[in-house]
């Protein structure tokens, strides 16, 4: 955030007090000692303004996952990470086409997560969690947009965002590994359940879900830039 020397005549979107008035969260948050109650900040990407103490309070009361999300437009700042347990993500190529994508083959993703013990980031630390239905098989069309979704899913997997430990929405079982708001297609040849193909809107929908978790094309550009810089450094050291 950038501090705004002259606050605009509008309400803070967190405490709903006028920005020209002090924050309602004065002294209520860890790390608040160095911030003046009247300090107002502007988020650098989206430009929304709010009390800096209010944003600090929102962060301290959240999951503290390494990111901040604008409460107005949901733009994510930082790198959001999740609570997905350890496991394995495997990728395969299948020659058979998916319904609605007859012009290309299929990408198969296999997720494997074994049972384990919950960590401090999970609902019941020290208690076991179950893993029903693993390995889980998921499918994407092997075209340009499908491969883009795949690369973003790899980023989401690395950031532990694909699964979490919680209560199953289908069985009601607690302390089990469940999907985490990024929908996957788990059926190849039908869409009776809503989890298969054809579904002309799926790729766009999952791209939006990934973006809501802070995983967007910008992540791939940064990754490519980092790999290029690493390659240049390696080449220079070899010389």
PDB file of C-alpha atoms in Angstrom:
ATOM      1  CA  UNK A   1       0.000   0.000   0.000  1.00  0.00           C
ATOM      2  CA  UNK A   2       1.005   3.590  -0.595  1.00  0.00           C
ATOM      3  CA  UNK A   3       0.124   6.096   2.109  1.00  0.00           C
ATOM      4  CA  UNK A   4      -2.268   8.817   0.953  1.00  0.00           C
ATOM      5  CA  UNK A   5      -1.380  12.222   2.445  1.00  0.00           C
ATOM      6  CA  UNK A   6      -4.823  13.733   1.719  1.00  0.00           C
ATOM      7  CA  UNK A   7      -7.591  11.135   2.233  1.00  0.00           C
ATOM      8  CA  UNK A   8     -10.571  11.355  -0.145  1.00  0.00           C
ATOM      9  CA  UNK A   9     -14.038  12.231   1.120  1.00  0.00           C
ATOM     10  CA  UNK A  10     -15.369   8.662   1.216  1.00  0.00           C
ATOM     11  CA  UNK A  11     -15.911   5.760   3.601  1.00  0.00           C
ATOM     12  CA  UNK A  12     -13.365   3.086   4.491  1.00  0.00           C
ATOM     13  CA  UNK A  13     -14.724  -0.131   2.949  1.00  0.00           C
ATOM     14  CA  UNK A  14     -13.766  -2.123   6.077  1.00  0.00           C
ATOM     15  CA  UNK A  15     -14.844  -0.083   9.125  1.00  0.00           C
ATOM     16  CA  UNK A  16     -17.288   2.160   7.180  1.00  0.00           C
ATOM     17  CA  UNK A  17     -15.983   5.260   8.969  1.00  0.00           C
ATOM     18  CA  UNK A  18     -15.026   8.296   6.896  1.00  0.00           C
ATOM     19  CA  UNK A  19     -11.402   8.092   5.730  1.00  0.00           C
ATOM     20  CA  UNK A  20     -10.788  11.571   7.158  1.00  0.00           C
ATOM     21  CA  UNK A  21     -11.620  10.126  10.596  1.00  0.00           C
ATOM     22  CA  UNK A  22      -9.376   7.681  12.539  1.00  0.00           C
ATOM     23  CA  UNK A  23      -9.694   3.965  11.996  1.00  0.00           C
ATOM     24  CA  UNK A  24     -12.083   2.076  14.252  1.00  0.00           C
ATOM     25  CA  UNK A  25      -9.386  -0.561  14.756  1.00  0.00           C
ATOM     26  CA  UNK A  26      -6.967   1.679  16.636  1.00  0.00           C
ATOM     27  CA  UNK A  27      -4.563  -0.449  18.686  1.00  0.00           C
ATOM     28  CA  UNK A  28      -6.591  -3.616  18.087  1.00  0.00           C
ATOM     29  CA  UNK A  29      -4.161  -5.459  15.829  1.00  0.00           C
ATOM     30  CA  UNK A  30      -0.738  -7.033  16.112  1.00  0.00           C
ATOM     31  CA  UNK A  31       1.828  -4.701  14.561  1.00  0.00           C
ATOM     32  CA  UNK A  32      -0.432  -1.655  14.857  1.00  0.00           C
ATOM     33  CA  UNK A  33       1.914   0.298  17.123  1.00  0.00           C
ATOM     34  CA  UNK A  34       3.835   1.827  14.202  1.00  0.00           C
ATOM     35  CA  UNK A  35       0.744   2.935  12.254  1.00  0.00           C
ATOM     36  CA  UNK A  36      -1.149   6.126  13.021  1.00  0.00           C
ATOM     37  CA  UNK A  37      -4.943   5.679  13.427  1.00  0.00           C
ATOM     38  CA  UNK A  38      -5.476   8.365  10.790  1.00  0.00           C
ATOM     39  CA  UNK A  39      -3.171   6.733   8.198  1.00  0.00           C
ATOM     40  CA  UNK A  40      -4.898   5.992   4.899  1.00  0.00           C
ATOM     41  CA  UNK A  41      -3.391   3.797   2.205  1.00  0.00           C
ATOM     42  CA  UNK A  42      -4.072   3.137  -1.463  1.00  0.00           C
ATOM     43  CA  UNK A  43      -3.686  -0.364  -2.890  1.00  0.00           C
ATOM     44  CA  UNK A  44      -1.210  -0.068  -5.746  1.00  0.00           C
ATOM     45  CA  UNK A  45      -2.893  -2.355  -8.317  1.00  0.00           C
ATOM     46  CA  UNK A  46      -6.570  -1.521  -7.988  1.00  0.00           C
ATOM     47  CA  UNK A  47      -6.317   1.942  -6.414  1.00  0.00           C
ATOM     48  CA  UNK A  48      -8.886   1.398  -3.655  1.00  0.00           C
ATOM     49  CA  UNK A  49      -8.264   3.399  -0.473  1.00  0.00           C
ATOM     50  CA  UNK A  50      -8.866   2.395   3.149  1.00  0.00           C
ATOM     51  CA  UNK A  51      -7.486   2.865   6.623  1.00  0.00           C
ATOM     52  CA  UNK A  52      -4.128   1.131   6.940  1.00  0.00           C
ATOM     53  CA  UNK A  53      -5.035  -0.128  10.421  1.00  0.00           C
ATOM     54  CA  UNK A  54      -8.233  -1.630   8.998  1.00  0.00           C
ATOM     55  CA  UNK A  55      -6.263  -3.544   6.372  1.00  0.00           C
ATOM     56  CA  UNK A  56      -3.833  -4.749   9.046  1.00  0.00           C
ATOM     57  CA  UNK A  57      -6.733  -5.932  11.201  1.00  0.00           C
ATOM     58  CA  UNK A  58      -8.271  -7.757   8.235  1.00  0.00           C
ATOM     59  CA  UNK A  59      -4.972  -9.523   7.557  1.00  0.00           C
ATOM     60  CA  UNK A  60      -4.430 -10.466  11.209  1.00  0.00           C
ATOM     61  CA  UNK A  61      -7.956 -11.881  11.444  1.00  0.00           C
ATOM     62  CA  UNK A  62      -7.546 -13.929   8.254  1.00  0.00           C
ATOM     63  CA  UNK A  63      -5.523 -16.988   7.351  1.00  0.00           C
ATOM     64  CA  UNK A  64      -2.208 -15.084   7.123  1.00  0.00           C
ATOM     65  CA  UNK A  65      -1.408 -16.980   3.943  1.00  0.00           C
ATOM     66  CA  UNK A  66       1.131 -14.509   2.566  1.00  0.00           C
ATOM     67  CA  UNK A  67      -1.377 -12.479   0.588  1.00  0.00           C
ATOM     68  CA  UNK A  68      -3.816  -9.609   0.924  1.00  0.00           C
ATOM     69  CA  UNK A  69      -7.084  -9.337  -0.977  1.00  0.00           C
ATOM     70  CA  UNK A  70      -8.791  -6.041  -1.682  1.00  0.00           C
ATOM     71  CA  UNK A  71     -12.158  -6.232   0.131  1.00  0.00           C
ATOM     72  CA  UNK A  72     -13.784  -4.229  -2.660  1.00  0.00           C
ATOM     73  CA  UNK A  73     -12.644  -5.798  -5.963  1.00  0.00           C
ATOM     74  CA  UNK A  74     -10.890  -8.979  -4.647  1.00  0.00           C
ATOM     75  CA  UNK A  75      -7.557  -8.175  -6.331  1.00  0.00           C
ATOM     76  CA  UNK A  76      -4.852 -10.287  -4.666  1.00  0.00           C
ATOM     77  CA  UNK A  77      -1.539  -8.845  -3.486  1.00  0.00           C
ATOM     78  CA  UNK A  78       1.363 -11.108  -2.661  1.00  0.00           C
ATOM     79  CA  UNK A  79       1.396 -14.855  -3.250  1.00  0.00           C
ATOM     80  CA  UNK A  80      -1.536 -16.741  -1.791  1.00  0.00           C
ATOM     81  CA  UNK A  81      -0.733 -20.190  -0.425  1.00  0.00           C
ATOM     82  CA  UNK A  82      -3.081 -22.864   0.855  1.00  0.00           C
ATOM     83  CA  UNK A  83      -3.131 -25.824   3.248  1.00  0.00           C
ATOM     84  CA  UNK A  84      -3.051 -28.731   0.788  1.00  0.00           C
ATOM     85  CA  UNK A  85      -1.385 -31.834   2.289  1.00  0.00           C
ATOM     86  CA  UNK A  86       1.652 -33.415   0.665  1.00  0.00           C
ATOM     87  CA  UNK A  87       1.018 -35.512  -2.422  1.00  0.00           C
ATOM     88  CA  UNK A  88       1.825 -35.999  -6.083  1.00  0.00           C
ATOM     89  CA  UNK A  89       0.533 -34.454  -9.337  1.00  0.00           C
ATOM     90  CA  UNK A  90       1.170 -36.503 -12.485  1.00  0.00           C
ATOM     91  CA  UNK A  91       0.391 -35.509 -16.083  1.00  0.00           C
ATOM     92  CA  UNK A  92      -0.245 -37.822 -19.034  1.00  0.00           C
ATOM     93  CA  UNK A  93      -1.238 -37.433 -22.679  1.00  0.00           C
ATOM     94  CA  UNK A  94      -4.143 -39.431 -24.126  1.00  0.00           C
ATOM     95  CA  UNK A  95      -4.849 -39.661 -27.858  1.00  0.00           C
ATOM     96  CA  UNK A  96      -8.630 -39.935 -27.356  1.00  0.00           C
ATOM     97  CA  UNK A  97     -10.571 -36.681 -27.723  1.00  0.00           C
ATOM     98  CA  UNK A  98     -12.996 -35.214 -25.226  1.00  0.00           C
ATOM     99  CA  UNK A  99     -16.599 -34.518 -26.292  1.00  0.00           C
ATOM    100  CA  UNK A 100     -16.675 -30.964 -27.634  1.00  0.00           C
ATOM    101  CA  UNK A 101     -12.938 -31.039 -28.419  1.00  0.00           C
ATOM    102  CA  UNK A 102     -12.698 -33.431 -31.344  1.00  0.00           C
ATOM    103  CA  UNK A 103      -9.767 -31.527 -32.874  1.00  0.00           C
ATOM    104  CA  UNK A 104      -7.246 -32.504 -30.183  1.00  0.00           C
ATOM    105  CA  UNK A 105      -6.198 -35.169 -27.718  1.00  0.00           C
ATOM    106  CA  UNK A 106      -6.612 -35.138 -23.954  1.00  0.00           C
ATOM    107  CA  UNK A 107      -4.473 -34.183 -20.966  1.00  0.00           C
ATOM    108  CA  UNK A 108      -4.949 -36.451 -17.970  1.00  0.00           C
ATOM    109  CA  UNK A 109      -3.983 -35.218 -14.503  1.00  0.00           C
ATOM    110  CA  UNK A 110      -3.660 -37.693 -11.645  1.00  0.00           C
ATOM    111  CA  UNK A 111      -3.640 -36.362  -8.083  1.00  0.00           C
ATOM    112  CA  UNK A 112      -2.440 -38.679  -5.307  1.00  0.00           C
ATOM    113  CA  UNK A 113      -2.548 -37.701  -1.626  1.00  0.00           C
ATOM    114  CA  UNK A 114      -2.043 -40.240   1.179  1.00  0.00           C
ATOM    115  CA  UNK A 115      -3.699 -40.020   4.629  1.00  0.00           C
ATOM    116  CA  UNK A 116      -1.716 -38.171   7.283  1.00  0.00           C
ATOM    117  CA  UNK A 117      -1.739 -36.014  10.391  1.00  0.00           C
ATOM    118  CA  UNK A 118      -3.064 -32.456  10.327  1.00  0.00           C
ATOM    119  CA  UNK A 119      -0.574 -29.644  10.737  1.00  0.00           C
ATOM    120  CA  UNK A 120      -0.998 -26.310  12.552  1.00  0.00           C
ATOM    121  CA  UNK A 121      -2.624 -24.811   9.430  1.00  0.00           C
ATOM    122  CA  UNK A 122      -5.458 -27.383   9.449  1.00  0.00           C
ATOM    123  CA  UNK A 123      -8.771 -27.427  11.386  1.00  0.00           C
ATOM    124  CA  UNK A 124      -7.682 -29.996  14.014  1.00  0.00           C
ATOM    125  CA  UNK A 125      -3.872 -30.043  14.385  1.00  0.00           C
ATOM    126  CA  UNK A 126      -2.467 -33.377  15.510  1.00  0.00           C
ATOM    127  CA  UNK A 127      -5.553 -35.307  14.402  1.00  0.00           C
ATOM    128  CA  UNK A 128      -5.509 -37.657  11.374  1.00  0.00           C
ATOM    129  CA  UNK A 129      -7.084 -36.737   8.034  1.00  0.00           C
ATOM    130  CA  UNK A 130      -8.546 -39.171   5.512  1.00  0.00           C
ATOM    131  CA  UNK A 131      -8.205 -39.149   1.715  1.00  0.00           C
ATOM    132  CA  UNK A 132     -11.299 -40.562   0.014  1.00  0.00           C
ATOM    133  CA  UNK A 133     -11.374 -41.171  -3.737  1.00  0.00           C
ATOM    134  CA  UNK A 134      -7.651 -40.898  -4.410  1.00  0.00           C
ATOM    135  CA  UNK A 135      -5.990 -41.072  -6.823  1.00  0.00           C
ATOM    136  CA  UNK A 136      -8.271 -38.586  -8.573  1.00  0.00           C
ATOM    137  CA  UNK A 137      -8.266 -38.466 -12.375  1.00  0.00           C
ATOM    138  CA  UNK A 138      -8.995 -35.176 -14.140  1.00  0.00           C
ATOM    139  CA  UNK A 139      -9.128 -34.191 -17.806  1.00  0.00           C
ATOM    140  CA  UNK A 140      -8.367 -31.183 -20.019  1.00  0.00           C
ATOM    141  CA  UNK A 141      -8.419 -30.776 -23.804  1.00  0.00           C
ATOM    142  CA  UNK A 142      -4.894 -30.821 -25.194  1.00  0.00           C
ATOM    143  CA  UNK A 143      -5.240 -27.492 -27.013  1.00  0.00           C
ATOM    144  CA  UNK A 144      -3.755 -24.048 -26.392  1.00  0.00           C
ATOM    145  CA  UNK A 145      -6.225 -22.992 -23.702  1.00  0.00           C
ATOM    146  CA  UNK A 146      -6.195 -26.415 -22.066  1.00  0.00           C
ATOM    147  CA  UNK A 147      -2.395 -26.344 -21.835  1.00  0.00           C
ATOM    148  CA  UNK A 148      -2.576 -22.847 -20.325  1.00  0.00           C
ATOM    149  CA  UNK A 149      -4.982 -24.134 -17.665  1.00  0.00           C
ATOM    150  CA  UNK A 150      -2.592 -27.033 -17.019  1.00  0.00           C
ATOM    151  CA  UNK A 151       0.355 -24.701 -16.431  1.00  0.00           C
ATOM    152  CA  UNK A 152      -1.713 -22.608 -14.022  1.00  0.00           C
ATOM    153  CA  UNK A 153      -2.888 -25.744 -12.199  1.00  0.00           C
ATOM    154  CA  UNK A 154       0.776 -26.657 -11.719  1.00  0.00           C
ATOM    155  CA  UNK A 155       1.312 -23.276 -10.050  1.00  0.00           C
ATOM    156  CA  UNK A 156      -1.795 -23.787  -7.904  1.00  0.00           C
ATOM    157  CA  UNK A 157      -0.545 -27.239  -6.885  1.00  0.00           C
ATOM    158  CA  UNK A 158       2.855 -25.836  -5.890  1.00  0.00           C
ATOM    159  CA  UNK A 159       1.101 -23.176  -3.809  1.00  0.00           C
ATOM    160  CA  UNK A 160      -1.047 -25.863  -2.105  1.00  0.00           C
ATOM    161  CA  UNK A 161      -4.328 -24.456  -3.458  1.00  0.00           C
ATOM    162  CA  UNK A 162      -5.951 -27.435  -5.223  1.00  0.00           C
ATOM    163  CA  UNK A 163      -7.053 -29.330  -2.101  1.00  0.00           C
ATOM    164  CA  UNK A 164      -7.522 -28.575   1.577  1.00  0.00           C
ATOM    165  CA  UNK A 165      -8.530 -30.413   4.742  1.00  0.00           C
ATOM    166  CA  UNK A 166     -12.143 -29.868   5.720  1.00  0.00           C
ATOM    167  CA  UNK A 167     -15.617 -31.386   5.732  1.00  0.00           C
ATOM    168  CA  UNK A 168     -16.859 -33.211   2.636  1.00  0.00           C
ATOM    169  CA  UNK A 169     -19.835 -31.456   1.037  1.00  0.00           C
ATOM    170  CA  UNK A 170     -21.098 -34.783  -0.346  1.00  0.00           C
ATOM    171  CA  UNK A 171     -20.715 -37.132   2.647  1.00  0.00           C
ATOM    172  CA  UNK A 172     -20.411 -34.734   5.576  1.00  0.00           C
ATOM    173  CA  UNK A 173     -17.225 -36.459   6.722  1.00  0.00           C
ATOM    174  CA  UNK A 174     -14.950 -34.103   8.699  1.00  0.00           C
ATOM    175  CA  UNK A 175     -11.157 -34.055   8.654  1.00  0.00           C
ATOM    176  CA  UNK A 176     -10.832 -35.253   5.075  1.00  0.00           C
ATOM    177  CA  UNK A 177      -9.092 -33.931   1.953  1.00  0.00           C
ATOM    178  CA  UNK A 178     -11.536 -31.968  -0.235  1.00  0.00           C
ATOM    179  CA  UNK A 179     -11.421 -29.808  -3.368  1.00  0.00           C
ATOM    180  CA  UNK A 180     -10.609 -26.154  -2.732  1.00  0.00           C
ATOM    181  CA  UNK A 181     -12.738 -23.958  -5.039  1.00  0.00           C
ATOM    182  CA  UNK A 182     -10.915 -24.811  -8.286  1.00  0.00           C
ATOM    183  CA  UNK A 183     -13.264 -27.079 -10.224  1.00  0.00           C
ATOM    184  CA  UNK A 184     -11.911 -30.065 -12.147  1.00  0.00           C
ATOM    185  CA  UNK A 185     -13.482 -32.322 -14.754  1.00  0.00           C
ATOM    186  CA  UNK A 186     -13.295 -35.874 -13.426  1.00  0.00           C
ATOM    187  CA  UNK A 187     -15.233 -37.615 -16.228  1.00  0.00           C
ATOM    188  CA  UNK A 188     -14.163 -37.958 -19.849  1.00  0.00           C
ATOM    189  CA  UNK A 189     -17.090 -39.074 -21.945  1.00  0.00           C
ATOM    190  CA  UNK A 190     -20.255 -37.624 -20.358  1.00  0.00           C
ATOM    191  CA  UNK A 191     -21.452 -34.608 -18.415  1.00  0.00           C
ATOM    192  CA  UNK A 192     -24.465 -36.112 -16.656  1.00  0.00           C
ATOM    193  CA  UNK A 193     -22.985 -35.241 -13.244  1.00  0.00           C
ATOM    194  CA  UNK A 194     -21.715 -31.816 -14.319  1.00  0.00           C
ATOM    195  CA  UNK A 195     -18.132 -33.008 -13.859  1.00  0.00           C
ATOM    196  CA  UNK A 196     -17.432 -34.030 -17.442  1.00  0.00           C
ATOM    197  CA  UNK A 197     -17.604 -32.952 -21.071  1.00  0.00           C
ATOM    198  CA  UNK A 198     -18.938 -31.357 -23.223  1.00  0.00           C
ATOM    199  CA  UNK A 199     -18.866 -28.078 -21.332  1.00  0.00           C
ATOM    200  CA  UNK A 200     -18.023 -25.106 -23.583  1.00  0.00           C
ATOM    201  CA  UNK A 201     -17.612 -22.711 -20.630  1.00  0.00           C
ATOM    202  CA  UNK A 202     -15.393 -24.857 -18.416  1.00  0.00           C
ATOM    203  CA  UNK A 203     -11.959 -23.557 -19.427  1.00  0.00           C
ATOM    204  CA  UNK A 204     -13.013 -19.923 -19.023  1.00  0.00           C
ATOM    205  CA  UNK A 205     -14.680 -20.704 -15.696  1.00  0.00           C
ATOM    206  CA  UNK A 206     -11.640 -22.490 -14.266  1.00  0.00           C
ATOM    207  CA  UNK A 207      -9.353 -19.669 -15.438  1.00  0.00           C
ATOM    208  CA  UNK A 208     -11.556 -17.269 -13.450  1.00  0.00           C
ATOM    209  CA  UNK A 209     -11.427 -19.565 -10.401  1.00  0.00           C
ATOM    210  CA  UNK A 210      -7.643 -19.753 -10.634  1.00  0.00           C
ATOM    211  CA  UNK A 211      -7.417 -15.965 -10.945  1.00  0.00           C
ATOM    212  CA  UNK A 212      -9.570 -15.634  -7.803  1.00  0.00           C
ATOM    213  CA  UNK A 213      -6.842 -17.614  -6.001  1.00  0.00           C
ATOM    214  CA  UNK A 214      -4.152 -15.285  -7.358  1.00  0.00           C
ATOM    215  CA  UNK A 215      -3.026 -17.713 -10.071  1.00  0.00           C
ATOM    216  CA  UNK A 216      -3.160 -15.969 -13.444  1.00  0.00           C
ATOM    217  CA  UNK A 217      -1.156 -15.582 -16.643  1.00  0.00           C
ATOM    218  CA  UNK A 218       1.110 -13.074 -14.908  1.00  0.00           C
ATOM    219  CA  UNK A 219       2.440 -16.002 -12.817  1.00  0.00           C
ATOM    220  CA  UNK A 220       3.516 -17.820 -15.982  1.00  0.00           C
ATOM    221  CA  UNK A 221       5.236 -14.710 -17.338  1.00  0.00           C
ATOM    222  CA  UNK A 222       7.170 -14.304 -14.082  1.00  0.00           C
ATOM    223  CA  UNK A 223       8.117 -17.976 -14.161  1.00  0.00           C
ATOM    224  CA  UNK A 224       9.361 -17.755 -17.756  1.00  0.00           C
ATOM    225  CA  UNK A 225      11.299 -14.592 -16.932  1.00  0.00           C
ATOM    226  CA  UNK A 226      12.872 -16.298 -13.921  1.00  0.00           C
ATOM    227  CA  UNK A 227      13.850 -19.341 -15.972  1.00  0.00           C
ATOM    228  CA  UNK A 228      15.376 -17.125 -18.665  1.00  0.00           C
ATOM    229  CA  UNK A 229      17.370 -15.158 -16.089  1.00  0.00           C
ATOM    230  CA  UNK A 230      18.545 -18.395 -14.484  1.00  0.00           C
ATOM    231  CA  UNK A 231      19.606 -19.712 -17.884  1.00  0.00           C
ATOM    232  CA  UNK A 232      21.557 -16.540 -18.650  1.00  0.00           C
ATOM    233  CA  UNK A 233      23.291 -16.696 -15.258  1.00  0.00           C
ATOM    234  CA  UNK A 234      24.172 -20.352 -15.784  1.00  0.00           C
ATOM    235  CA  UNK A 235      25.543 -19.576 -19.240  1.00  0.00           C
ATOM    236  CA  UNK A 236      27.620 -16.683 -17.905  1.00  0.00           C
ATOM    237  CA  UNK A 237      29.081 -18.802 -15.103  1.00  0.00           C
ATOM    238  CA  UNK A 238      29.920 -21.554 -17.584  1.00  0.00           C
ATOM    239  CA  UNK A 239      31.886 -19.066 -19.665  1.00  0.00           C
TER     240      UNK A 239
END
